[in-house]
XYZ file of N, CA and C in Angstrom:
552
model
N -9.877 -57.944 -175.727
C -8.740 -57.843 -175.767
C -8.191 -56.174 -175.677
N -7.326 -56.091 -175.235
C -6.881 -54.376 -174.744
C -6.539 -53.955 -176.021
N -6.845 -52.687 -176.533
C -6.318 -52.308 -177.693
C -4.819 -51.761 -177.729
N -4.204 -51.892 -178.647
C -2.833 -51.189 -178.676
C -2.447 -49.927 -178.466
N -3.592 -49.336 -178.864
C -3.764 -47.720 -178.443
C -4.762 -47.168 -178.719
N -5.029 -46.167 -177.840
C -6.330 -45.900 -177.509
C -6.368 -43.776 -177.499
N -7.359 -43.424 -178.417
C -7.215 -41.883 -178.133
C -7.330 -41.161 -177.032
N -6.609 -40.156 -176.793
C -6.942 -39.448 -175.104
C -6.877 -37.746 -175.472
N -7.458 -37.143 -174.270
C -7.191 -35.890 -174.679
C -6.044 -35.119 -173.966
N -5.339 -34.126 -173.913
C -4.122 -33.574 -173.655
C -4.135 -34.108 -172.342
N -4.987 -34.365 -170.956
C -4.601 -34.664 -169.862
C -4.457 -36.470 -169.698
N -4.753 -36.940 -170.826
C -4.492 -38.352 -170.749
C -5.637 -38.983 -170.635
N -6.986 -38.022 -170.482
C -8.148 -39.450 -170.449
C -8.627 -39.672 -171.670
N -9.558 -41.039 -171.443
C -9.653 -41.133 -172.574
C -10.985 -40.405 -173.386
N -10.887 -40.198 -174.925
C -12.011 -39.653 -175.221
C -13.333 -39.624 -175.968
N -13.499 -41.115 -175.669
C -14.485 -41.739 -176.649
C -14.449 -41.938 -178.247
N -12.987 -41.548 -178.832
C -12.860 -41.949 -180.148
C -13.116 -43.532 -180.226
N -13.575 -43.884 -181.104
C -13.398 -45.280 -181.515
C -13.092 -45.434 -183.128
N -11.948 -46.234 -183.047
C -11.518 -46.999 -184.584
C -12.507 -46.971 -185.675
N -12.462 -46.463 -186.968
C -13.760 -46.672 -187.524
C -13.155 -48.174 -188.307
N -14.345 -48.533 -189.075
C -14.048 -49.579 -189.976
C -13.920 -49.019 -191.188
N -12.960 -49.067 -191.629
C -12.700 -48.568 -192.980
C -10.989 -48.721 -193.847
N -10.794 -48.585 -194.889
C -9.556 -48.056 -194.921
C -9.711 -46.955 -196.197
N -8.276 -46.322 -196.397
C -7.883 -45.347 -197.626
C -7.093 -45.597 -198.231
N -6.977 -44.857 -199.784
C -5.881 -45.462 -200.589
C -5.177 -43.980 -200.583
N -3.839 -44.252 -200.546
C -2.672 -42.835 -200.104
C -1.762 -43.167 -201.407
N -1.402 -41.960 -202.176
C -0.748 -41.693 -202.891
C -0.050 -40.661 -202.539
N 2.152 -41.114 -202.839
C 2.826 -40.220 -202.305
C 3.219 -39.926 -203.941
N 4.061 -38.547 -203.275
C 4.208 -37.808 -204.617
C 5.238 -38.226 -205.471
N 6.219 -39.428 -204.721
C 7.206 -39.998 -205.956
C 5.980 -41.085 -206.695
N 4.788 -41.357 -206.572
C 3.855 -42.439 -206.975
C 3.847 -43.810 -206.632
N 4.101 -43.740 -205.076
C 4.037 -44.623 -204.535
C 2.901 -44.900 -203.632
N 2.155 -45.941 -203.266
C 0.588 -46.035 -202.933
C 0.702 -47.120 -202.063
N -0.791 -46.753 -201.307
C -0.641 -47.683 -199.868
C -2.338 -47.575 -199.489
N -2.223 -48.971 -198.891
C -4.015 -48.754 -198.374
C -3.797 -48.556 -196.699
N -4.165 -47.706 -196.275
C -4.663 -47.636 -194.794
C -5.568 -48.663 -194.154
N -5.587 -49.273 -193.479
C -6.511 -49.776 -192.938
C -6.978 -49.520 -191.490
N -8.188 -49.252 -190.972
C -8.327 -49.187 -189.173
C -9.984 -50.124 -189.130
N -9.741 -50.666 -188.322
C -10.720 -51.450 -187.500
C -10.878 -51.293 -186.149
N -12.199 -51.885 -185.775
C -12.233 -52.016 -184.156
C -11.423 -53.225 -183.642
N -10.864 -52.928 -182.476
C -9.703 -54.404 -182.389
C -10.241 -55.414 -182.337
N -11.657 -55.424 -181.972
C -11.916 -57.328 -182.116
C -12.077 -57.613 -183.190
N -11.710 -56.793 -184.232
C -11.380 -57.221 -185.669
C -10.359 -57.727 -186.200
N -9.247 -56.919 -185.269
C -7.557 -56.404 -185.905
C -7.295 -57.806 -185.985
N -7.197 -58.908 -185.696
C -6.661 -60.316 -185.551
C -6.977 -60.560 -186.823
N -8.515 -60.553 -187.079
C -8.708 -61.348 -188.341
C -8.571 -60.336 -189.535
N -8.674 -59.142 -189.553
C -7.991 -58.436 -190.354
C -7.059 -58.719 -190.856
N -5.783 -58.614 -190.149
C -4.552 -58.609 -190.464
C -3.985 -59.933 -191.136
N -4.427 -61.157 -190.268
C -4.585 -62.272 -190.930
C -4.916 -62.436 -192.128
N -6.132 -61.719 -192.597
C -6.220 -61.838 -194.290
C -5.592 -60.825 -195.279
N -5.468 -59.893 -194.363
C -4.089 -59.263 -195.426
C -2.747 -59.988 -195.752
N -2.141 -60.612 -194.388
C -1.571 -61.672 -194.676
C -1.475 -62.741 -195.864
N -2.613 -63.123 -195.630
C -2.920 -64.388 -196.679
C -2.742 -63.646 -198.110
N -2.966 -62.744 -198.291
C -2.499 -62.107 -199.425
C -1.329 -62.209 -200.223
N -0.166 -62.158 -199.130
C 1.353 -62.320 -199.808
C 1.669 -63.199 -200.968
N 2.375 -63.021 -201.022
C 2.831 -64.442 -202.313
C 4.531 -64.619 -201.704
N 4.254 -66.294 -201.818
C 5.447 -67.204 -201.804
C 6.172 -66.897 -200.124
N 7.552 -67.122 -199.590
C 7.593 -66.946 -198.867
C 8.044 -65.524 -197.783
N 8.245 -65.427 -196.824
C 7.860 -63.870 -196.282
C 9.361 -63.158 -195.852
N 9.349 -62.253 -195.801
C 10.254 -61.669 -195.226
C 9.462 -60.673 -193.881
N 10.122 -60.746 -192.741
C 10.130 -60.451 -191.449
C 10.722 -59.192 -190.973
N 9.865 -58.047 -190.688
C 10.772 -56.814 -190.037
C 10.316 -56.621 -188.638
N 10.652 -56.732 -187.512
C 10.009 -56.717 -186.333
C 11.031 -55.595 -185.377
N 9.971 -54.314 -186.015
C 10.908 -52.992 -185.087
C 10.060 -52.854 -183.825
N 11.411 -52.672 -182.454
C 10.919 -52.458 -181.796
C 11.039 -51.039 -181.512
N 9.879 -50.408 -180.956
C 10.122 -48.823 -180.794
C 10.018 -48.365 -179.281
N 9.827 -49.433 -178.342
C 10.003 -49.222 -176.656
C 10.320 -50.358 -176.068
N 11.065 -50.396 -174.734
C 11.383 -51.254 -174.228
C 10.346 -50.677 -172.740
N 9.232 -51.701 -172.548
C 8.012 -51.727 -171.839
C 8.698 -51.060 -170.341
N 9.868 -51.850 -169.907
C 11.020 -51.098 -168.509
C 11.531 -49.873 -168.401
N 12.007 -49.558 -169.741
C 12.940 -48.681 -169.936
C 12.244 -47.431 -170.443
N 11.270 -47.406 -171.062
C 10.555 -46.464 -172.066
C 11.255 -46.253 -173.852
N 10.971 -45.039 -174.261
C 10.962 -44.983 -175.888
C 12.558 -45.426 -176.092
N 12.457 -46.102 -177.051
C 13.751 -46.198 -177.573
C 14.609 -45.110 -177.982
N 16.241 -44.469 -178.110
C 16.315 -43.554 -178.358
C 16.500 -43.828 -179.952
N 16.336 -44.655 -180.638
C 16.215 -45.565 -181.677
C 15.916 -46.515 -182.244
N 14.865 -46.981 -183.143
C 14.218 -48.263 -183.356
C 15.035 -49.213 -182.936
N 15.252 -50.253 -182.749
C 15.757 -51.345 -183.037
C 14.944 -52.564 -184.039
N 15.773 -52.812 -185.219
C 14.985 -53.466 -186.071
C 15.414 -54.999 -185.858
N 14.412 -56.153 -185.682
C 15.306 -57.340 -186.390
C 14.460 -57.938 -187.307
N 15.107 -58.467 -188.309
C 14.680 -59.472 -189.281
C 14.757 -60.981 -189.678
N 14.073 -61.495 -190.273
C 13.885 -63.138 -190.772
C 13.510 -63.004 -191.748
N 14.179 -63.679 -192.963
C 13.937 -63.915 -194.152
C 13.357 -65.731 -194.556
N 12.530 -65.541 -195.690
C 12.230 -67.374 -196.260
C 11.454 -67.641 -194.778
N 10.402 -67.118 -194.549
C 9.615 -67.370 -193.409
C 8.413 -68.180 -194.112
N 7.963 -68.978 -193.848
C 6.897 -69.661 -194.319
C 5.593 -69.132 -193.844
N 4.681 -68.972 -194.731
C 3.236 -68.069 -194.309
C 2.900 -68.680 -192.991
N 2.664 -70.243 -193.240
C 2.118 -71.012 -192.213
C 2.849 -70.646 -191.043
N 4.306 -70.904 -190.808
C 5.070 -71.065 -189.784
C 4.657 -69.483 -189.104
N 4.960 -68.203 -189.883
C 4.872 -67.011 -189.489
C 3.289 -67.059 -188.200
N 2.476 -67.390 -189.497
C 0.901 -67.296 -188.587
C 0.761 -67.746 -187.186
N 1.527 -69.227 -187.388
C 1.347 -69.741 -185.918
C 2.085 -68.917 -185.054
N 3.101 -68.491 -185.134
C 3.814 -67.939 -184.494
C 3.427 -66.761 -183.392
N 2.412 -65.904 -184.864
C 1.666 -64.524 -184.122
C 0.516 -65.156 -183.296
N -0.374 -65.989 -183.800
C -1.166 -66.144 -183.084
C -0.806 -67.029 -181.680
N 0.068 -67.812 -181.705
C 0.586 -68.140 -180.242
C 1.081 -66.996 -179.516
N 0.904 -65.560 -179.872
C 1.439 -64.406 -178.888
C 0.479 -63.519 -179.356
N -0.970 -63.652 -178.760
C -2.001 -62.273 -179.677
C -2.051 -61.313 -178.663
N -1.133 -61.213 -177.267
C -0.807 -59.936 -176.740
C 0.023 -58.990 -176.988
N 1.073 -59.955 -177.334
C 2.074 -58.753 -178.301
C 1.482 -58.527 -179.401
N 1.459 -59.524 -180.568
C 1.373 -58.822 -181.423
C -0.285 -57.613 -181.895
N -1.338 -58.132 -181.361
C -2.553 -57.530 -181.533
C -2.852 -56.475 -180.343
N -2.518 -56.542 -178.991
C -2.868 -55.592 -178.395
C -1.810 -54.601 -177.443
N -0.053 -54.962 -177.862
C 0.630 -54.137 -177.487
C 1.667 -53.265 -178.359
N 1.842 -52.119 -177.992
C 2.099 -51.344 -178.679
C 3.734 -50.607 -178.835
N 4.410 -51.777 -178.447
C 5.744 -51.693 -178.204
C 6.733 -51.716 -179.669
N 6.045 -52.431 -180.552
C 6.353 -52.639 -182.103
C 5.781 -52.583 -183.443
N 6.188 -52.356 -184.300
C 5.403 -52.456 -185.892
C 6.088 -53.511 -186.470
N 4.871 -54.354 -186.875
C 5.279 -55.881 -187.212
C 5.625 -55.539 -189.304
N 6.327 -55.395 -189.664
C 6.770 -55.299 -191.153
C 6.375 -56.892 -192.046
N 5.660 -57.208 -192.903
C 5.856 -58.747 -193.488
C 5.605 -58.028 -194.816
N 7.031 -58.737 -195.454
C 7.242 -58.422 -197.243
C 6.709 -59.900 -197.893
N 6.187 -60.114 -198.830
C 5.975 -61.396 -200.029
C 6.950 -61.142 -200.871
N 6.968 -62.552 -201.632
C 7.661 -62.420 -202.568
C 8.300 -61.576 -204.026
N 6.920 -60.789 -203.981
C 6.975 -59.689 -204.761
C 6.982 -58.282 -204.705
N 7.632 -58.358 -203.392
C 7.719 -56.952 -202.914
C 6.621 -56.284 -201.955
N 5.139 -56.958 -202.043
C 3.997 -56.408 -201.379
C 4.258 -56.446 -199.734
N 3.821 -55.799 -199.330
C 4.086 -55.221 -197.945
C 2.776 -54.967 -196.584
N 2.103 -55.347 -195.944
C 1.883 -55.470 -194.604
C 2.584 -54.960 -193.654
N 2.154 -53.904 -193.161
C 2.544 -53.532 -191.606
C 1.572 -53.166 -190.620
N 1.524 -53.863 -189.537
C 0.817 -53.524 -188.480
C 1.525 -52.628 -187.709
N 1.190 -51.668 -187.223
C 2.116 -50.276 -186.460
C 1.874 -50.413 -184.945
N 2.054 -49.087 -184.207
C 1.880 -49.377 -182.798
C 0.412 -48.883 -182.571
N -0.107 -48.236 -183.371
C -1.689 -47.923 -182.899
C -2.313 -49.049 -183.340
N -2.501 -49.785 -184.233
C -3.595 -50.529 -184.431
C -3.747 -50.591 -185.739
N -3.308 -49.986 -186.570
C -3.112 -49.247 -188.248
C -2.748 -50.614 -188.885
N -3.290 -50.691 -190.048
C -2.790 -51.617 -190.996
C -2.327 -50.963 -192.285
N -1.293 -51.050 -192.815
C -0.481 -50.258 -193.939
C -0.245 -51.378 -194.952
N -0.589 -51.478 -196.016
C -0.304 -52.577 -197.265
C 0.025 -51.448 -198.784
N 1.237 -52.011 -198.815
C 1.518 -51.505 -200.153
C 2.248 -52.460 -200.864
N 2.332 -52.078 -202.353
C 1.477 -51.239 -202.868
C 0.031 -51.448 -202.838
N -0.739 -50.452 -203.455
C -2.459 -50.472 -203.198
C -2.639 -51.422 -204.587
N -3.102 -52.606 -203.667
C -2.950 -53.824 -205.003
C -4.427 -54.660 -205.352
N -4.403 -54.942 -205.914
C -5.950 -55.794 -206.300
C -6.137 -57.064 -205.245
N -5.353 -57.794 -204.772
C -5.005 -58.797 -203.819
C -5.576 -58.109 -202.603
N -5.058 -56.630 -202.029
C -5.464 -56.630 -200.426
C -6.698 -55.835 -200.651
N -7.169 -55.512 -202.083
C -8.323 -54.644 -201.962
C -9.648 -55.963 -201.971
N -9.127 -57.133 -202.475
C -10.468 -58.360 -202.679
C -10.309 -58.546 -200.921
N -9.225 -58.678 -200.348
C -9.077 -59.249 -198.984
C -10.115 -58.257 -198.322
N -9.778 -57.133 -198.587
C -10.752 -55.940 -197.414
C -12.427 -56.025 -197.751
N -12.527 -56.267 -199.523
C -13.824 -56.641 -199.948
C -14.139 -57.376 -199.465
N -14.030 -58.731 -199.099
C -14.316 -59.973 -198.283
C -14.646 -59.829 -197.123
N -14.049 -59.167 -196.476
C -14.418 -58.519 -194.864
C -15.336 -57.516 -195.012
N -15.819 -56.748 -196.003
C -16.651 -55.898 -196.226
C -16.415 -54.574 -195.434
N -15.201 -54.392 -195.417
C -14.357 -53.246 -195.127
C -14.824 -52.212 -196.365
N -15.475 -51.139 -195.622
C -15.500 -49.940 -197.059
C -14.393 -49.136 -197.025
N -14.377 -48.257 -198.410
C -13.093 -47.270 -198.596
C -13.798 -46.212 -198.180
N -13.095 -45.354 -197.700
C -13.808 -44.164 -197.303
C -12.206 -43.356 -195.993
N -12.560 -42.146 -195.909
C -11.991 -41.018 -195.642
C -11.976 -40.952 -194.073
N -12.712 -41.811 -193.045
C -12.752 -41.360 -191.961
C -11.650 -40.766 -190.728
N -11.481 -39.892 -190.079
C -10.432 -39.988 -189.192
C -10.300 -41.241 -188.543
N -8.864 -41.681 -188.501
C -8.378 -42.563 -188.179
C -7.414 -42.471 -186.782
N -6.844 -43.471 -185.923
C -5.960 -42.762 -184.974
C -5.160 -42.253 -185.422
N -4.433 -41.893 -186.642
C -3.181 -41.387 -187.047
C -3.735 -39.796 -187.500
N -5.191 -39.726 -186.976
C -4.751 -38.320 -187.045
C -5.553 -37.814 -186.031
N -5.390 -38.468 -184.794
C -5.823 -38.126 -183.468
C -4.298 -37.023 -183.028
N -4.907 -35.867 -182.331
C -4.002 -35.320 -181.582
C -2.932 -36.131 -180.479
N -3.625 -36.706 -179.682
C -3.137 -37.420 -178.438
C -3.501 -39.160 -178.681
N -2.670 -39.769 -178.364
C -2.681 -41.256 -178.380
C -2.017 -41.988 -177.622
N -2.486 -42.802 -176.706
C -2.190 -43.279 -175.417
C -1.874 -44.886 -176.193
N -0.201 -45.385 -176.021
C 0.124 -46.549 -176.452
C 0.216 -47.620 -175.446
N -0.798 -49.090 -175.364
C -0.640 -50.265 -174.120
C 0.712 -50.943 -174.288
N 1.340 -51.085 -173.242
C 2.329 -51.884 -173.225
C 1.961 -52.882 -171.963
N 1.536 -54.102 -172.194
C 1.950 -55.457 -171.320
C 2.367 -56.019 -170.810
N 2.299 -56.307 -169.463
C 3.907 -57.184 -169.003
C 3.879 -58.387 -169.402
N 2.576 -58.916 -170.016
C 2.754 -60.521 -170.471
C 3.393 -60.497 -171.595
N 3.518 -59.472 -172.315
C 3.954 -59.491 -173.721
C 5.200 -59.825 -173.686
N 6.013 -58.594 -172.490
C 7.606 -59.361 -172.846
C 8.024 -60.370 -173.087
N 7.459 -61.450 -172.736
C 8.152 -63.026 -172.758
C 7.592 -63.286 -174.427
N 6.693 -62.722 -174.484
C 6.190 -63.430 -175.900
C 7.324 -62.703 -176.975
N 7.548 -61.778 -176.402
C 8.452 -60.815 -177.487
C 9.691 -61.477 -177.768
N 10.473 -61.886 -176.712
C 11.464 -62.678 -176.437
C 11.431 -64.040 -177.358
N 9.920 -64.712 -177.018
C 9.979 -65.827 -177.546
C 10.103 -65.973 -179.403
N 9.233 -64.645 -179.567
C 8.852 -64.405 -181.253
C 10.056 -64.376 -181.622
N 10.930 -63.367 -181.210
C 12.735 -63.207 -181.546
C 12.909 -64.497 -181.397
N 13.285 -65.220 -180.657
C 14.062 -67.087 -180.813
C 13.436 -67.943 -181.913
N 12.221 -67.863 -181.693
C 11.232 -68.977 -182.843
C 11.266 -68.813 -184.517
N 11.384 -67.281 -184.657
C 11.635 -67.033 -185.825
C 13.050 -66.530 -186.318
N 13.627 -66.971 -185.144
C 15.266 -66.654 -185.475
C 15.276 -65.247 -186.050
N 14.717 -64.230 -185.420
C 14.631 -62.464 -185.556
C 16.024 -62.354 -185.400
N 17.013 -61.365 -186.603
C 18.215 -61.327 -185.864
C 18.476 -59.898 -186.319
N 19.149 -59.055 -185.399
C 19.645 -57.491 -185.189
C 19.533 -57.145 -186.558
N 18.962 -56.076 -186.854
C 19.163 -55.373 -188.321
C 19.264 -53.728 -187.843
N 20.521 -52.879 -188.515
C 20.716 -51.598 -188.370
C 19.198 -51.032 -188.809
């Protein structure tokens, strides 16, 4: 499957960087914590689904559209939300649209559990889990993803994001199936 993004040179040529298989823990000045997870493209789907399985209760979903493939980067992101989504329903909807979810960089997908824990899949294929919680660490441990601080896609100078034509229809059908409503 095509990667959501790839590291490139200043002229746009691939630079041979491969996303490492690792996670790092970040702590912000206000005390908030998160884990940032990087995996190769072929492991992104399984890693994302394992982290989503760590969330509790019914889920809140925020789809943040950053780009329209036909018109380019949006002046401001467009958010769409759904609440009280059953985990099995969300997973089925995501798995029915693999190109959009795990290979196209037009969006971020934020999923929040009933305790406020959150998993974000960003436009570069990085996963952000907040807070730094044992349930997320257990999921990463089960996948044998090591903790470390290697350079990840968010440390690259130039990143080229992928936009797939086949994801256009998948995007519209995801909004419809999960009843995602525009939110400011």
